[in-house]
mmCIF file of C-alpha atoms in Angstrom:
data_model
loop_
_atom_site.group_PDB
_atom_site.id
_atom_site.type_symbol
_atom_site.label_atom_id
_atom_site.label_comp_id
_atom_site.label_asym_id
_atom_site.label_seq_id
_atom_site.Cartn_x
_atom_site.Cartn_y
_atom_site.Cartn_z
ATOM 1 C CA MET A 24 52.433 6.377 -4.658
ATOM 2 C CA ASN A 25 55.297 3.938 -4.509
ATOM 3 C CA THR A 26 56.636 3.413 -8.008
ATOM 4 C CA SER A 27 59.673 1.337 -7.102
ATOM 5 C CA SER A 28 60.136 -1.801 -9.176
ATOM 6 C CA ILE A 29 58.602 -4.915 -7.687
ATOM 7 C CA ARG A 30 60.681 -8.086 -7.413
ATOM 8 C CA VAL A 31 58.426 -11.107 -7.620
ATOM 9 C CA GLN A 32 58.355 -14.785 -8.370
ATOM 10 C CA ASP A 33 55.781 -16.109 -10.788
ATOM 11 C CA ALA A 34 53.135 -18.132 -8.990
ATOM 12 C CA PRO A 35 54.223 -21.740 -8.444
ATOM 13 C CA VAL A 36 52.774 -24.160 -10.923
ATOM 14 C CA ARG A 37 50.838 -26.356 -8.540
ATOM 15 C CA GLY A 38 50.271 -24.718 -5.163
ATOM 16 C CA LEU A 39 48.159 -22.235 -3.214
ATOM 17 C CA GLN A 40 44.824 -23.965 -3.832
ATOM 18 C CA GLY A 41 42.133 -21.938 -2.091
ATOM 19 C CA ALA A 42 44.783 -19.370 -1.106
ATOM 20 C CA SER A 43 43.890 -16.531 1.249
ATOM 21 C CA VAL A 44 44.481 -12.911 0.315
ATOM 22 C CA GLU A 45 47.505 -12.779 2.630
ATOM 23 C CA LEU A 46 49.066 -15.859 1.060
ATOM 24 C CA VAL A 47 48.448 -14.477 -2.412
ATOM 25 C CA MET A 48 50.238 -11.260 -1.499
ATOM 26 C CA GLU A 49 53.124 -13.168 0.052
ATOM 27 C CA ASN A 50 53.511 -15.011 -3.227
ATOM 28 C CA VAL A 51 53.290 -11.805 -5.293
ATOM 29 C CA ASN A 52 56.259 -10.197 -3.555
ATOM 30 C CA ARG A 53 58.716 -13.081 -3.560
ATOM 31 C CA VAL A 54 62.067 -12.892 -5.350
ATOM 32 C CA PRO A 55 62.165 -14.691 -8.700
ATOM 33 C CA SER A 56 64.172 -17.863 -9.050
ATOM 34 C CA SER A 57 66.731 -18.377 -11.799
ATOM 35 C CA GLU A 58 65.914 -20.082 -15.064
ATOM 36 C CA GLN A 59 65.819 -23.841 -14.919
ATOM 37 C CA GLY A 60 66.445 -26.605 -17.423
ATOM 38 C CA CYS A 61 64.073 -28.178 -19.892
ATOM 39 C CA ALA A 62 63.026 -31.044 -17.626
ATOM 40 C CA GLU A 63 62.314 -28.760 -14.676
ATOM 41 C CA ASP A 64 60.320 -26.287 -16.799
ATOM 42 C CA ARG A 65 57.981 -28.928 -18.158
ATOM 43 C CA PHE A 66 54.856 -27.151 -16.888
ATOM 44 C CA GLU A 67 56.257 -23.666 -17.397
ATOM 45 C CA GLU A 68 53.672 -20.912 -16.853
ATOM 46 C CA ILE A 69 50.824 -23.368 -16.233
ATOM 47 C CA ILE A 70 49.377 -21.946 -13.042
ATOM 48 C CA GLY A 71 47.041 -23.839 -10.740
ATOM 49 C CA ASN A 72 46.263 -27.165 -9.095
ATOM 50 C CA SER A 73 42.486 -27.432 -9.337
ATOM 51 C CA PRO A 74 41.135 -30.946 -10.002
ATOM 52 C CA ALA A 75 40.113 -29.940 -13.538
ATOM 53 C CA LEU A 76 43.635 -28.744 -14.370
ATOM 54 C CA GLU A 77 45.348 -31.656 -12.606
ATOM 55 C CA SER A 78 43.326 -34.067 -14.738
ATOM 56 C CA VAL A 79 44.557 -32.368 -17.916
ATOM 57 C CA LEU A 80 48.177 -32.366 -16.752
ATOM 58 C CA ALA A 81 47.931 -36.074 -15.985
ATOM 59 C CA GLU A 82 46.856 -36.684 -19.588
ATOM 60 C CA VAL A 83 49.738 -34.520 -20.802
ATOM 61 C CA GLU A 84 52.220 -36.557 -18.772
ATOM 62 C CA ARG A 85 50.768 -39.759 -20.207
ATOM 63 C CA VAL A 86 50.942 -38.798 -23.894
ATOM 64 C CA ALA A 87 54.043 -36.580 -23.948
ATOM 65 C CA PRO A 88 56.685 -39.368 -24.011
ATOM 66 C CA THR A 89 55.135 -40.820 -27.183
ATOM 67 C CA ASP A 90 55.269 -39.476 -30.726
ATOM 68 C CA SER A 91 51.490 -39.575 -31.106
ATOM 69 C CA THR A 92 49.594 -36.634 -32.558
ATOM 70 C CA VAL A 93 47.768 -34.600 -29.904
ATOM 71 C CA LEU A 94 44.652 -32.516 -30.521
ATOM 72 C CA VAL A 95 44.196 -29.812 -27.864
ATOM 73 C CA LEU A 96 40.592 -28.653 -27.582
ATOM 74 C CA GLY A 97 39.188 -25.774 -25.587
ATOM 75 C CA GLU A 98 37.558 -22.380 -25.615
ATOM 76 C CA THR A 99 39.538 -19.345 -26.666
ATOM 77 C CA GLY A 100 41.937 -18.104 -24.001
ATOM 78 C CA THR A 101 42.277 -21.397 -22.097
ATOM 79 C CA GLY A 102 46.020 -21.819 -22.700
ATOM 80 C CA LYS A 103 46.246 -24.301 -25.562
ATOM 81 C CA GLU A 104 49.732 -23.164 -26.576
ATOM 82 C CA LEU A 105 51.016 -23.630 -23.007
ATOM 83 C CA ILE A 106 49.773 -27.224 -23.063
ATOM 84 C CA ALA A 107 51.476 -27.775 -26.418
ATOM 85 C CA ARG A 108 54.745 -26.456 -24.977
ATOM 86 C CA ALA A 109 54.359 -28.706 -21.940
ATOM 87 C CA ILE A 110 53.914 -31.743 -24.189
ATOM 88 C CA HIS A 111 57.120 -30.795 -26.000
ATOM 89 C CA ASN A 112 59.044 -30.101 -22.777
ATOM 90 C CA ILE A 113 58.203 -33.478 -21.255
ATOM 91 C CA SER A 114 58.843 -35.420 -24.452
ATOM 92 C CA PRO A 115 62.167 -36.893 -25.620
ATOM 93 C CA ARG A 116 62.136 -34.096 -28.226
ATOM 94 C CA CYS A 117 62.739 -31.477 -25.538
ATOM 95 C CA GLY A 118 65.736 -29.411 -26.590
ATOM 96 C CA ARG A 119 64.825 -29.872 -30.262
ATOM 97 C CA PRO A 120 62.844 -27.242 -32.240
ATOM 98 C CA PHE A 121 59.390 -26.208 -31.063
ATOM 99 C CA ILE A 122 57.798 -24.425 -34.029
ATOM 100 C CA LYS A 123 54.350 -22.847 -33.924
ATOM 101 C CA LEU A 124 51.971 -21.449 -36.502
ATOM 102 C CA ASN A 125 48.527 -19.906 -36.116
ATOM 103 C CA CYS A 126 46.661 -21.150 -39.185
ATOM 104 C CA ALA A 127 43.967 -18.478 -38.821
ATOM 105 C CA ALA A 128 46.530 -15.663 -38.994
ATOM 106 C CA ILE A 129 47.986 -16.599 -42.390
ATOM 107 C CA PRO A 130 46.161 -15.805 -45.665
ATOM 108 C CA PHE A 131 45.197 -18.874 -47.676
ATOM 109 C CA ASP A 132 47.521 -17.945 -50.545
ATOM 110 C CA LEU A 133 50.505 -17.963 -48.172
ATOM 111 C CA LEU A 134 49.580 -20.804 -45.831
ATOM 112 C CA GLU A 135 50.854 -23.618 -48.055
ATOM 113 C CA SER A 136 54.200 -21.855 -48.424
ATOM 114 C CA GLU A 137 54.363 -21.256 -44.651
ATOM 115 C CA LEU A 138 53.783 -24.936 -43.943
ATOM 116 C CA PHE A 139 55.822 -26.591 -46.681
ATOM 117 C CA GLY A 140 58.134 -23.890 -48.031
ATOM 118 C CA HIS A 141 58.817 -22.952 -51.634
ATOM 119 C CA GLU A 142 61.603 -22.759 -54.189
ATOM 120 C CA LYS A 143 62.842 -19.591 -55.822
ATOM 121 C CA GLY A 144 60.509 -18.671 -58.674
ATOM 122 C CA ALA A 145 57.753 -21.033 -57.554
ATOM 123 C CA PHE A 146 55.230 -18.190 -57.900
ATOM 124 C CA THR A 147 55.148 -14.462 -58.445
ATOM 125 C CA GLY A 148 57.088 -12.811 -55.666
ATOM 126 C CA ALA A 149 59.056 -15.933 -54.686
ATOM 127 C CA PHE A 150 62.457 -14.266 -55.021
ATOM 128 C CA ALA A 151 64.265 -16.742 -52.780
ATOM 129 C CA GLN A 152 63.946 -20.235 -51.406
ATOM 130 C CA LYS A 153 61.845 -20.494 -48.232
ATOM 131 C CA ILE A 154 61.954 -23.203 -45.591
ATOM 132 C CA GLY A 155 58.497 -24.191 -44.331
ATOM 133 C CA ARG A 156 57.419 -24.839 -40.748
ATOM 134 C CA PHE A 157 57.401 -28.626 -41.147
ATOM 135 C CA GLU A 158 61.016 -28.565 -42.290
ATOM 136 C CA MET A 159 61.970 -26.142 -39.510
ATOM 137 C CA ALA A 160 60.418 -28.491 -36.945
ATOM 138 C CA ASP A 161 62.327 -31.573 -38.156
ATOM 139 C CA THR A 162 63.261 -33.817 -35.158
ATOM 140 C CA GLY A 163 61.112 -31.565 -32.939
ATOM 141 C CA THR A 164 57.483 -30.539 -32.456
ATOM 142 C CA LEU A 165 55.194 -28.493 -34.690
ATOM 143 C CA PHE A 166 52.255 -26.740 -33.039
ATOM 144 C CA LEU A 167 49.438 -25.768 -35.408
ATOM 145 C CA ASP A 168 46.955 -23.497 -33.647
ATOM 146 C CA GLU A 169 43.419 -22.986 -34.992
ATOM 147 C CA ILE A 170 43.806 -25.967 -37.288
ATOM 148 C CA GLY A 171 40.089 -25.810 -38.050
ATOM 149 C CA ASP A 172 40.830 -22.763 -40.222
ATOM 150 C CA ILE A 173 43.023 -24.673 -42.691
ATOM 151 C CA PRO A 174 41.288 -24.509 -46.094
ATOM 152 C CA LEU A 175 39.828 -27.712 -47.496
ATOM 153 C CA ALA A 176 42.067 -27.492 -50.569
ATOM 154 C CA LEU A 177 45.183 -27.702 -48.397
ATOM 155 C CA GLN A 178 44.010 -30.478 -46.089
ATOM 156 C CA PRO A 179 44.988 -33.448 -48.342
ATOM 157 C CA LYS A 180 48.619 -32.282 -48.359
ATOM 158 C CA LEU A 181 48.566 -31.908 -44.586
ATOM 159 C CA LEU A 182 47.078 -35.389 -44.244
ATOM 160 C CA ARG A 183 49.844 -36.825 -46.414
ATOM 161 C CA VAL A 184 52.679 -35.282 -44.400
ATOM 162 C CA LEU A 185 51.111 -36.566 -41.173
ATOM 163 C CA GLN A 186 50.762 -40.090 -42.520
ATOM 164 C CA GLU A 187 53.933 -40.381 -44.585
ATOM 165 C CA GLN A 188 56.219 -37.784 -42.935
ATOM 166 C CA GLU A 189 57.177 -36.484 -46.353
ATOM 167 C CA PHE A 190 56.323 -33.511 -48.576
ATOM 168 C CA GLU A 191 57.526 -31.352 -51.463
ATOM 169 C CA ARG A 192 58.170 -27.641 -51.365
ATOM 170 C CA LEU A 193 56.120 -25.515 -53.736
ATOM 171 C CA GLY A 194 57.848 -25.451 -57.120
ATOM 172 C CA SER A 195 59.950 -28.546 -56.402
ATOM 173 C CA GLY A 196 59.621 -32.211 -57.313
ATOM 174 C CA ARG A 197 62.070 -33.314 -54.649
ATOM 175 C CA THR A 198 60.531 -35.177 -51.728
ATOM 176 C CA HIS A 199 61.712 -34.203 -48.264
ATOM 177 C CA ARG A 200 61.464 -36.714 -45.443
ATOM 178 C CA ILE A 201 61.030 -35.373 -41.927
ATOM 179 C CA ASN A 202 60.557 -36.554 -38.353
ATOM 180 C CA VAL A 203 58.015 -34.208 -36.761
ATOM 181 C CA ARG A 204 55.630 -34.624 -33.848
ATOM 182 C CA LEU A 205 52.406 -32.652 -34.414
ATOM 183 C CA VAL A 206 50.344 -30.958 -31.738
ATOM 184 C CA ALA A 207 47.239 -29.242 -33.113
ATOM 185 C CA ALA A 208 44.716 -27.027 -31.352
ATOM 186 C CA THR A 209 41.316 -25.537 -32.058
ATOM 187 C CA HIS A 210 38.300 -24.019 -30.331
ATOM 188 C CA SER A 211 36.056 -25.355 -33.123
ATOM 189 C CA ASP A 212 34.094 -28.602 -33.097
ATOM 190 C CA LEU A 213 35.946 -30.489 -35.837
ATOM 191 C CA ALA A 214 33.561 -33.444 -35.684
ATOM 192 C CA GLU A 215 30.612 -31.171 -36.471
ATOM 193 C CA MET A 216 32.635 -29.433 -39.183
ATOM 194 C CA ALA A 217 33.390 -32.830 -40.734
ATOM 195 C CA LYS A 218 29.669 -33.682 -40.744
ATOM 196 C CA ARG A 219 28.997 -30.399 -42.579
ATOM 197 C CA ASN A 220 31.821 -31.158 -45.052
ATOM 198 C CA GLU A 221 33.736 -28.131 -43.799
ATOM 199 C CA PHE A 222 36.660 -30.282 -42.639
ATOM 200 C CA ARG A 223 37.951 -33.559 -44.069
ATOM 201 C CA SER A 224 36.852 -36.478 -41.933
ATOM 202 C CA ASP A 225 40.013 -38.481 -42.684
ATOM 203 C CA LEU A 226 42.180 -35.582 -41.498
ATOM 204 C CA TYR A 227 40.025 -35.207 -38.385
ATOM 205 C CA TYR A 228 40.496 -38.871 -37.485
ATOM 206 C CA ARG A 229 44.236 -38.546 -38.097
ATOM 207 C CA LEU A 230 44.432 -35.523 -35.789
ATOM 208 C CA ASN A 231 42.159 -36.952 -33.107
ATOM 209 C CA VAL A 232 44.606 -39.637 -31.965
ATOM 210 C CA PHE A 233 44.844 -38.273 -28.421
ATOM 211 C CA PRO A 234 42.467 -35.385 -27.637
ATOM 212 C CA VAL A 235 43.170 -33.204 -24.613
ATOM 213 C CA VAL A 236 40.194 -31.053 -23.563
ATOM 214 C CA LEU A 237 41.088 -27.922 -21.583
ATOM 215 C CA PRO A 238 38.584 -26.756 -18.969
ATOM 216 C CA PRO A 239 37.333 -23.155 -19.124
ATOM 217 C CA LEU A 240 38.359 -20.876 -16.278
ATOM 218 C CA ARG A 241 34.864 -21.037 -14.733
ATOM 219 C CA GLN A 242 35.609 -24.715 -14.025
ATOM 220 C CA ARG A 243 38.954 -23.809 -12.419
ATOM 221 C CA ARG A 244 37.807 -21.330 -9.783
ATOM 222 C CA PRO A 245 40.308 -22.546 -7.120
ATOM 223 C CA ASP A 246 43.104 -21.504 -9.514
ATOM 224 C CA ILE A 247 41.977 -17.878 -9.794
ATOM 225 C CA PRO A 248 43.900 -16.553 -6.730
ATOM 226 C CA GLN A 249 47.105 -18.094 -8.089
ATOM 227 C CA LEU A 250 46.514 -16.651 -11.540
ATOM 228 C CA VAL A 251 45.839 -13.227 -10.039
ATOM 229 C CA SER A 252 49.086 -13.482 -8.098
ATOM 230 C CA HIS A 253 51.037 -14.492 -11.185
ATOM 231 C CA PHE A 254 49.730 -11.703 -13.408
ATOM 232 C CA VAL A 255 49.930 -9.025 -10.721
ATOM 233 C CA GLY A 256 53.618 -9.790 -10.273
ATOM 234 C CA LEU A 257 54.218 -9.907 -14.014
ATOM 235 C CA PHE A 258 52.589 -6.574 -14.832
ATOM 236 C CA ALA A 259 53.813 -4.825 -11.686
ATOM 237 C CA ARG A 260 57.372 -5.501 -12.837
ATOM 238 C CA ARG A 261 56.612 -4.223 -16.316
ATOM 239 C CA VAL A 262 55.157 -0.902 -15.213
ATOM 240 C CA GLY A 263 57.429 -0.455 -12.174
ATOM 241 C CA LYS A 264 54.800 -0.532 -9.449
ATOM 242 C CA GLN A 265 54.637 -2.159 -6.031
ATOM 243 C CA ILE A 266 51.375 -3.970 -5.297
ATOM 244 C CA ASN A 267 51.002 -4.565 -1.566
ATOM 245 C CA HIS A 268 47.330 -5.371 -1.213
ATOM 246 C CA ILE A 269 44.752 -7.304 -3.203
ATOM 247 C CA PRO A 270 41.331 -6.695 -1.579
ATOM 248 C CA LYS A 271 39.400 -9.806 -0.649
ATOM 249 C CA GLU A 272 36.288 -8.286 -2.246
ATOM 250 C CA MET A 273 38.097 -8.146 -5.575
ATOM 251 C CA LEU A 274 39.206 -11.772 -5.342
ATOM 252 C CA ASP A 275 35.660 -12.815 -4.442
ATOM 253 C CA ALA A 276 34.322 -10.951 -7.477
ATOM 254 C CA PHE A 277 36.893 -12.629 -9.701
ATOM 255 C CA ILE A 278 36.072 -16.081 -8.343
ATOM 256 C CA SER A 279 32.325 -15.598 -8.972
ATOM 257 C CA TYR A 280 32.729 -14.075 -12.449
ATOM 258 C CA SER A 281 31.939 -16.356 -15.417
ATOM 259 C CA TRP A 282 35.074 -15.467 -17.503
ATOM 260 C CA PRO A 283 33.818 -15.929 -21.077
ATOM 261 C CA GLY A 284 37.315 -14.961 -22.288
ATOM 262 C CA ASN A 285 38.979 -17.363 -19.825
ATOM 263 C CA VAL A 286 42.588 -16.825 -18.705
ATOM 264 C CA ARG A 287 43.298 -14.329 -21.481
ATOM 265 C CA GLU A 288 40.477 -12.106 -20.222
ATOM 266 C CA LEU A 289 41.768 -12.416 -16.654
ATOM 267 C CA GLN A 290 45.271 -11.485 -17.789
ATOM 268 C CA ASN A 291 44.088 -8.371 -19.597
ATOM 269 C CA LEU A 292 41.936 -7.232 -16.654
ATOM 270 C CA ILE A 293 44.841 -7.635 -14.238
ATOM 271 C CA GLU A 294 47.084 -5.587 -16.523
ATOM 272 C CA ARG A 295 44.459 -2.833 -16.521
ATOM 273 C CA ALA A 296 44.114 -3.001 -12.724
ATOM 274 C CA VAL A 297 47.871 -2.725 -12.177
ATOM 275 C CA ILE A 298 48.031 0.351 -14.410
ATOM 276 C CA LEU A 299 45.124 1.939 -12.511
ATOM 277 C CA SER A 300 46.444 1.018 -9.048
ATOM 278 C CA ASN A 301 47.278 3.671 -6.462
ATOM 279 C CA ASN A 302 49.164 3.388 -3.174
ATOM 280 C CA GLY A 303 49.923 -0.289 -3.741
ATOM 281 C CA VAL A 304 46.257 -1.355 -3.728
ATOM 282 C CA LEU A 305 44.879 -3.305 -6.657
ATOM 283 C CA PRO A 306 41.465 -1.960 -7.790
ATOM 284 C CA ASN A 307 38.657 -4.127 -9.108
ATOM 285 C CA PRO A 308 38.774 -3.808 -12.925
ATOM 286 C CA LEU A 309 35.472 -5.612 -13.543
ATOM 287 C CA PRO A 310 32.780 -3.336 -14.996
ATOM 288 C CA THR A 311 29.961 -2.473 -12.616
ATOM 289 C CA SER A 312 27.513 -4.667 -14.513
ATOM 290 C CA ASP A 313 29.842 -7.646 -14.066
ATOM 291 C CA LYS A 314 30.472 -7.416 -10.315
ATOM 292 C CA ASN A 315 27.432 -9.566 -9.648
ATOM 293 C CA PRO A 316 27.646 -11.706 -12.756
ATOM 294 C CA LEU A 317 25.777 -14.774 -13.790
ATOM 295 C CA THR A 318 27.812 -17.641 -12.362
ATOM 296 C CA VAL A 319 27.749 -20.832 -14.392
ATOM 297 C CA THR A 320 28.481 -24.003 -12.459
ATOM 298 C CA PRO A 321 27.956 -27.695 -13.224
ATOM 299 C CA SER A 322 24.867 -27.663 -10.987
ATOM 300 C CA GLN A 323 23.144 -25.329 -13.431
ATOM 301 C CA GLY A 324 22.665 -28.044 -15.962
ATOM 302 C CA ARG A 325 24.295 -29.773 -18.854
ATOM 303 C CA PHE A 326 26.785 -28.280 -21.272
ATOM 304 C CA ASN A 327 24.128 -26.787 -23.544
ATOM 305 C CA ASP A 328 22.501 -25.066 -20.583
ATOM 306 C CA SER A 329 25.796 -23.478 -19.572
ATOM 307 C CA THR A 330 26.509 -22.431 -23.154
ATOM 308 C CA ARG A 331 23.042 -20.938 -23.495
ATOM 309 C CA ALA A 332 23.478 -18.963 -20.263
ATOM 310 C CA LEU A 333 26.824 -17.545 -21.376
ATOM 311 C CA ILE A 334 25.488 -16.535 -24.786
ATOM 312 C CA LEU A 335 22.433 -14.861 -23.245
ATOM 313 C CA GLN A 336 24.638 -12.956 -20.807
ATOM 314 C CA ALA A 337 26.906 -11.727 -23.600
ATOM 315 C CA LEU A 338 23.898 -10.710 -25.727
ATOM 316 C CA ARG A 339 22.349 -8.729 -22.877
ATOM 317 C CA GLU A 340 25.632 -6.953 -22.146
ATOM 318 C CA ALA A 341 26.033 -6.103 -25.836
ATOM 319 C CA GLY A 342 22.449 -4.871 -26.198
ATOM 320 C CA TRP A 343 21.718 -7.839 -28.469
ATOM 321 C CA VAL A 344 24.303 -6.654 -30.986
ATOM 322 C CA ILE A 345 26.162 -9.673 -32.386
ATOM 323 C CA GLY A 346 28.935 -8.297 -34.632
ATOM 324 C CA GLY A 347 31.396 -5.467 -34.244
ATOM 325 C CA SER A 348 34.018 -4.708 -31.628
ATOM 326 C CA GLY A 349 31.504 -4.455 -28.797
ATOM 327 C CA GLY A 350 29.183 -7.196 -29.991
ATOM 328 C CA ALA A 351 28.380 -10.463 -28.261
ATOM 329 C CA ALA A 352 30.544 -12.496 -30.656
ATOM 330 C CA GLY A 353 33.623 -10.485 -29.730
ATOM 331 C CA ARG A 354 32.877 -10.809 -26.015
ATOM 332 C CA LEU A 355 32.680 -14.592 -26.364
ATOM 333 C CA GLY A 356 35.701 -14.875 -28.629
ATOM 334 C CA LEU A 357 33.611 -16.350 -31.454
ATOM 335 C CA LYS A 358 33.119 -15.545 -35.101
ATOM 336 C CA ARG A 359 29.858 -13.746 -35.836
ATOM 337 C CA THR A 360 28.595 -16.600 -38.031
ATOM 338 C CA THR A 361 29.532 -19.167 -35.382
ATOM 339 C CA LEU A 362 27.554 -17.328 -32.710
ATOM 340 C CA ILE A 363 24.499 -17.006 -34.968
ATOM 341 C CA ALA A 364 24.654 -20.755 -35.687
ATOM 342 C CA LYS A 365 24.861 -21.543 -31.954
ATOM 343 C CA MET A 366 21.917 -19.226 -31.251
ATOM 344 C CA LYS A 367 19.792 -21.034 -33.828
ATOM 345 C CA LYS A 368 20.850 -24.426 -32.453
ATOM 346 C CA LEU A 369 19.996 -23.436 -28.883
ATOM 347 C CA GLY A 370 16.796 -21.628 -29.838
ATOM 348 C CA ILE A 371 17.985 -18.248 -28.600
ATOM 349 C CA SER A 372 16.047 -15.234 -29.837
ATOM 350 C CA ARG A 373 15.655 -11.695 -28.623
ATOM 351 C CA PRO A 374 12.829 -11.313 -26.078
ATOM 352 C CA VAL A 375 9.872 -9.312 -27.320
ATOM 353 C CA ARG A 376 9.238 -6.055 -25.474
ATOM 354 C CA LYS A 377 5.825 -4.476 -25.156
ATOM 355 C CA ASP A 378 6.930 -1.636 -27.411
ATOM 356 C CA ASP A 379 7.768 -4.185 -30.085
ATOM 357 C CA ILE A 380 4.384 -5.965 -30.144
ATOM 358 C CA ASN A 381 2.803 -3.826 -32.843
ATOM 359 C CA PRO A 382 5.869 -3.768 -35.121
ATOM 360 C CA LEU A 383 6.225 -7.509 -34.572
ATOM 361 C CA ARG A 384 2.598 -8.068 -35.606
ATOM 362 C CA GLU A 385 3.208 -5.959 -38.708
ATOM 363 C CA ASN A 386 6.371 -7.911 -39.508
ATOM 364 C CA ARG A 387 4.513 -11.192 -39.064
ATOM 365 C CA GLU A 388 1.834 -10.085 -41.470
ATOM 366 C CA SER A 389 4.471 -9.029 -44.000
ATOM 367 C CA GLY A 390 6.487 -12.223 -43.530
ATOM 368 C CA GLN A 391 9.423 -10.459 -41.817
ATOM 369 C CA TRP A 392 10.813 -11.655 -38.522
ATOM 370 C CA TRP A 393 13.329 -10.231 -36.094
ATOM 371 C CA GLN A 394 16.961 -10.953 -36.839
ATOM 372 C CA PRO A 395 19.925 -10.473 -34.488
ATOM 373 C CA THR A 396 21.459 -7.025 -34.749
ATOM 374 C CA VAL A 397 24.752 -7.237 -36.668
ATOM 375 C CA GLU A 398 27.133 -4.324 -36.949
#
């Protein structure tokens, strides 16, 4: 096995549409170019030129030169942070701070301090002054990922800083004025959350100035060969392997796969395949059950039909287990409660087997009905 380090160039941002296996391999083994400036790196690491992606990038180019708030929407793993970086790179704020924060990763008790900072002694454990993310992003861009997870109690303060561009640190009465451009992202339906009083409607309207909806990978199938090329080169360099051949059968399987985890799932599978590769040949990392997967395309119906098909596929693969590491919710990148709510909305229930008829009749008589398996 050849373990010499591979020298590659990341896949070009907008080329190779419908690339053949040979062209993909030619791209994998190119020599990397040197780092370029801010203006030239405006679509850094955004791989592909499918019509769905080109439409998004056109919207990015339109809104980036302004200071308007942008709300990036899309399923988990679709590259929302890359779009936020592109907006910053194209904007006049390029070269100024780009600060990011995942709101779902910070405990509620610490989130306010992370956003707005605090003074020494503001609360137990505040042994020193802390600068918040809004202050760090002054004159630049602040990217708030998973903004739907911000607690209701904190949303009025966030609304104020967006409207007035001013705030106070915790434990301080001094008002700080800032000049920050906000880009927010979420995979949640904020409009529905606002209807259920789970998210402030006034904050939603303030965030929804210019929404950018990212397509899932299953709507970007022409981009898959380029993405494979990009990640093969990236991980081959990391592990010191030379990849000389990507079988056409593997590319075909990737193009037909439904990708519930989107680009993040593709990235992780390619990393696994590179590690498992022998003699410079990339193996197919898709599980056997997924090599002839359910393919969801626009011709299969409206959005709800596609969503229903994906949920059913994940449930079947998980043995109708919803929670836990191997459950359907984890496979879809959703919270357990979110998946259960979607199942109820779409009328999805576990099919009744012949062996279950008698227990089901007994449950009906006792008033008990089947519930999704949660672990």
